[in-house]
Every structure is written in structure tokens, then in C-alpha cells.
Amino acid sequence: MNVTFYDVQPDARIRRIATLVNAAWERGKRLVVTCADVDEANALDQLIWTFDEAAFIPHEVVSGGAAPKDPDARVILVVGEHDPIGAEILLQAAPVSREFAQRYAYVIDLVDHRSQEALDASRGRYKAWAQDGFKPNFVKR
């Protein structure tokens, strides 16, 4: 398992998520993005369609434990712990339980600077992965 934390400031957060989604798509990986709520999922949905004119990233917002409309979907946005596509990569726009995250070959976490409480929680997740011997990567940009 590979765990990577990206240190992203709040004003660059949503754009970084779109960039990471694009990178997974270009590599042919299945990706699930966990969102905090429907508003965040919809905002990401809109950005992914428009953030790069040269990039076409088919994706879906899947809610309520439903299956995606496209049975071959490789990128989905969900609220909560739901993965109807058997993704290889988990991108935590909103953190999920470690039990859920450990299902994935790759886990991407964003250091959350939007509040001190969120930053402390990010640090706690990093420490927990390290204590379990996963040696998380840390990317600061």
C-alpha cells in the first residue's frame, strides 16, 4: 500500500484534487474521490469537466450507495464510504475510516489547512499510518 499526503493550501485544494484525478485517469487507474457532502461533490464534478480544455475525464457523482450509470466508470465522486467500482486509488477530499482506506493500493490524503482542528486531524492520520508501518509520502507544493 502506498499512502501519500499532499500539503495543499485551502485556495488550491479543489484544483489539486482535479489535477490528481486527471493523473489517475491518464494512468488508466480506477479512482474513488470521497467528498464531505453533495455540494463538494458537485463543485468537483463541475471543475473536473472544465479545469483543462485538453483533458476529458469521464466521471460520475454516485450517491446513496448506488451503482454508477456507466458500468465501465473509472472515476467516481462519492459522499461517505462507498466504492461501487472497486477502485485502486482512494483520494480523500474528505477523510474516511482507516478500515475503509486500507482496501486500496494507493491512498491520497490532502493536508487540510482550513481549520486548526482539520490540520490536527490530518497530522493524526499521517502519524497513524506511520505507526502502522506504511511510511506515508509527503508532497509539499
Short mmCIF file of C-alpha atoms in Angstrom, two decimals:
data_model
loop_
_atom_site.label_atom_id
_atom_site.label_comp_id
_atom_site.label_asym_id
_atom_site.label_seq_id
_atom_site.Cartn_x
_atom_site.Cartn_y
_atom_site.Cartn_z
CA MET A 1 0.00 0.00 0.00
CA ASN A 2 1.18 3.46 -0.89
CA VAL A 3 -0.03 6.43 1.18
CA THR A 4 0.73 9.98 0.03
CA PHE A 5 -0.16 13.21 1.79
CA TYR A 6 -0.29 16.39 -0.28
CA ASP A 7 0.22 19.63 1.62
CA VAL A 8 -2.20 21.94 -0.17
CA GLN A 9 -3.38 25.36 0.91
CA PRO A 10 -7.16 25.92 1.00
CA ASP A 11 -7.24 28.16 -2.08
CA ALA A 12 -5.51 25.48 -4.17
CA ARG A 13 -7.34 22.46 -2.74
CA ILE A 14 -10.06 21.85 -5.31
CA ARG A 15 -7.71 22.44 -8.24
CA ARG A 16 -5.17 19.97 -6.77
CA ILE A 17 -7.92 17.36 -6.48
CA ALA A 18 -8.79 17.84 -10.16
CA THR A 19 -5.11 17.51 -11.11
CA LEU A 20 -4.79 14.27 -9.13
CA VAL A 21 -7.98 12.91 -10.72
CA ASN A 22 -6.53 13.71 -14.15
CA ALA A 23 -3.25 11.95 -13.30
CA ALA A 24 -5.09 8.78 -12.23
CA TRP A 25 -7.25 8.89 -15.36
CA GLU A 26 -4.20 9.25 -17.63
CA ARG A 27 -2.64 6.19 -15.96
CA GLY A 28 -5.79 4.14 -16.56
CA LYS A 29 -6.50 3.70 -12.85
CA ARG A 30 -9.89 3.36 -11.17
CA LEU A 31 -10.33 6.16 -8.63
CA VAL A 32 -12.87 7.00 -5.96
CA VAL A 33 -12.93 10.51 -4.50
CA THR A 34 -14.62 10.80 -1.12
CA CYS A 35 -16.33 14.16 -0.65
CA ALA A 36 -17.58 15.84 2.52
CA ASP A 37 -21.06 16.48 1.13
CA VAL A 38 -23.10 16.77 -2.04
CA ASP A 39 -22.06 20.41 -2.51
CA GLU A 40 -18.38 19.45 -2.54
CA ALA A 41 -19.07 16.55 -4.92
CA ASN A 42 -20.96 18.86 -7.29
CA ALA A 43 -18.22 21.51 -7.16
CA LEU A 44 -15.59 18.89 -8.00
CA ASP A 45 -17.82 17.49 -10.73
CA GLN A 46 -18.03 20.89 -12.42
CA LEU A 47 -14.32 21.56 -12.09
CA ILE A 48 -13.27 18.19 -13.46
CA TRP A 49 -15.32 18.81 -16.60
CA THR A 50 -13.78 22.25 -17.15
CA PHE A 51 -10.36 22.55 -15.49
CA ASP A 52 -8.30 21.61 -18.56
CA GLU A 53 -9.61 22.05 -22.10
CA ALA A 54 -7.30 19.30 -23.36
CA ALA A 55 -8.35 16.80 -20.69
CA PHE A 56 -11.51 14.74 -20.99
CA ILE A 57 -12.14 12.82 -17.81
CA PRO A 58 -15.40 10.90 -17.81
CA HIS A 59 -16.61 10.66 -14.24
CA GLU A 60 -19.76 10.42 -12.18
CA VAL A 61 -21.15 11.59 -8.89
CA VAL A 62 -22.59 8.47 -7.26
CA SER A 63 -24.73 8.93 -4.19
CA GLY A 64 -26.75 6.92 -1.73
CA GLY A 65 -24.89 3.66 -2.24
CA ALA A 66 -26.00 3.48 -5.89
CA ALA A 67 -24.07 1.96 -8.75
CA PRO A 68 -22.65 4.26 -11.42
CA LYS A 69 -24.72 4.74 -14.58
CA ASP A 70 -21.72 3.69 -16.68
CA PRO A 71 -20.72 0.11 -15.76
CA ASP A 72 -17.19 0.87 -17.01
CA ALA A 73 -16.76 4.03 -14.91
CA ARG A 74 -13.18 4.59 -13.73
CA VAL A 75 -13.61 7.83 -11.77
CA ILE A 76 -16.38 8.41 -9.29
CA LEU A 77 -17.13 11.04 -6.67
CA VAL A 78 -18.97 9.83 -3.56
CA VAL A 79 -20.11 11.11 -0.19
CA GLY A 80 -19.06 8.74 2.56
CA GLU A 81 -17.53 5.29 2.38
CA HIS A 82 -18.83 3.87 -0.87
CA ASP A 83 -16.92 2.31 -3.75
CA PRO A 84 -19.09 0.67 -6.41
CA ILE A 85 -16.24 0.31 -8.94
CA GLY A 86 -13.55 -1.50 -6.94
CA ALA A 87 -11.15 1.41 -7.29
CA GLU A 88 -7.40 1.04 -6.93
CA ILE A 89 -6.92 4.61 -5.70
CA LEU A 90 -8.69 6.42 -2.89
CA LEU A 91 -8.45 10.20 -2.96
CA GLN A 92 -9.73 11.57 0.33
CA ALA A 93 -11.15 15.01 -0.32
CA ALA A 94 -12.97 14.16 2.91
CA PRO A 95 -11.32 11.67 5.24
CA VAL A 96 -12.76 8.20 5.70
CA SER A 97 -12.05 5.49 8.26
CA ARG A 98 -8.69 3.75 8.17
CA GLU A 99 -10.52 0.44 7.80
CA PHE A 100 -12.11 1.65 4.56
CA ALA A 101 -8.89 3.27 3.31
CA GLN A 102 -6.84 0.12 3.81
CA ARG A 103 -8.71 -1.58 0.96
CA TYR A 104 -6.80 0.45 -1.62
CA ALA A 105 -3.41 0.02 -3.24
CA TYR A 106 -2.97 3.82 -3.20
CA VAL A 107 -4.36 6.30 -0.71
CA ILE A 108 -4.12 10.04 -1.34
CA ASP A 109 -4.82 12.38 1.55
CA LEU A 110 -4.83 16.16 1.50
CA VAL A 111 -3.41 18.01 4.48
CA ASP A 112 -6.35 20.15 5.49
CA HIS A 113 -5.41 23.72 6.45
CA ARG A 114 -8.99 25.02 6.56
CA SER A 115 -9.03 24.97 10.38
CA GLN A 116 -6.70 24.04 13.21
CA GLU A 117 -8.94 21.09 14.06
CA ALA A 118 -8.78 19.83 10.46
CA LEU A 119 -4.99 20.29 10.38
CA ASP A 120 -4.62 18.35 13.64
CA ALA A 121 -6.78 15.56 12.20
CA SER A 122 -4.55 15.44 9.08
CA ARG A 123 -1.47 15.14 11.26
CA GLY A 124 -3.16 12.41 13.28
CA ARG A 125 -3.89 10.39 10.13
CA TYR A 126 -0.28 10.77 8.99
CA LYS A 127 1.03 9.58 12.36
CA ALA A 128 -1.39 6.65 12.45
CA TRP A 129 -0.27 5.42 9.02
CA ALA A 130 3.39 5.79 10.06
CA GLN A 131 2.82 3.93 13.34
CA ASP A 132 1.30 1.07 11.36
CA GLY A 133 4.48 0.88 9.27
CA PHE A 134 3.17 2.32 5.99
CA LYS A 135 5.73 5.16 5.77
CA PRO A 136 3.50 7.77 4.11
CA ASN A 137 4.98 10.01 1.44
CA PHE A 138 4.67 13.74 1.94
CA VAL A 139 4.45 16.12 -1.02
CA LYS A 140 4.66 19.86 -0.42
CA ARG A 141 3.97 22.14 -3.38
#
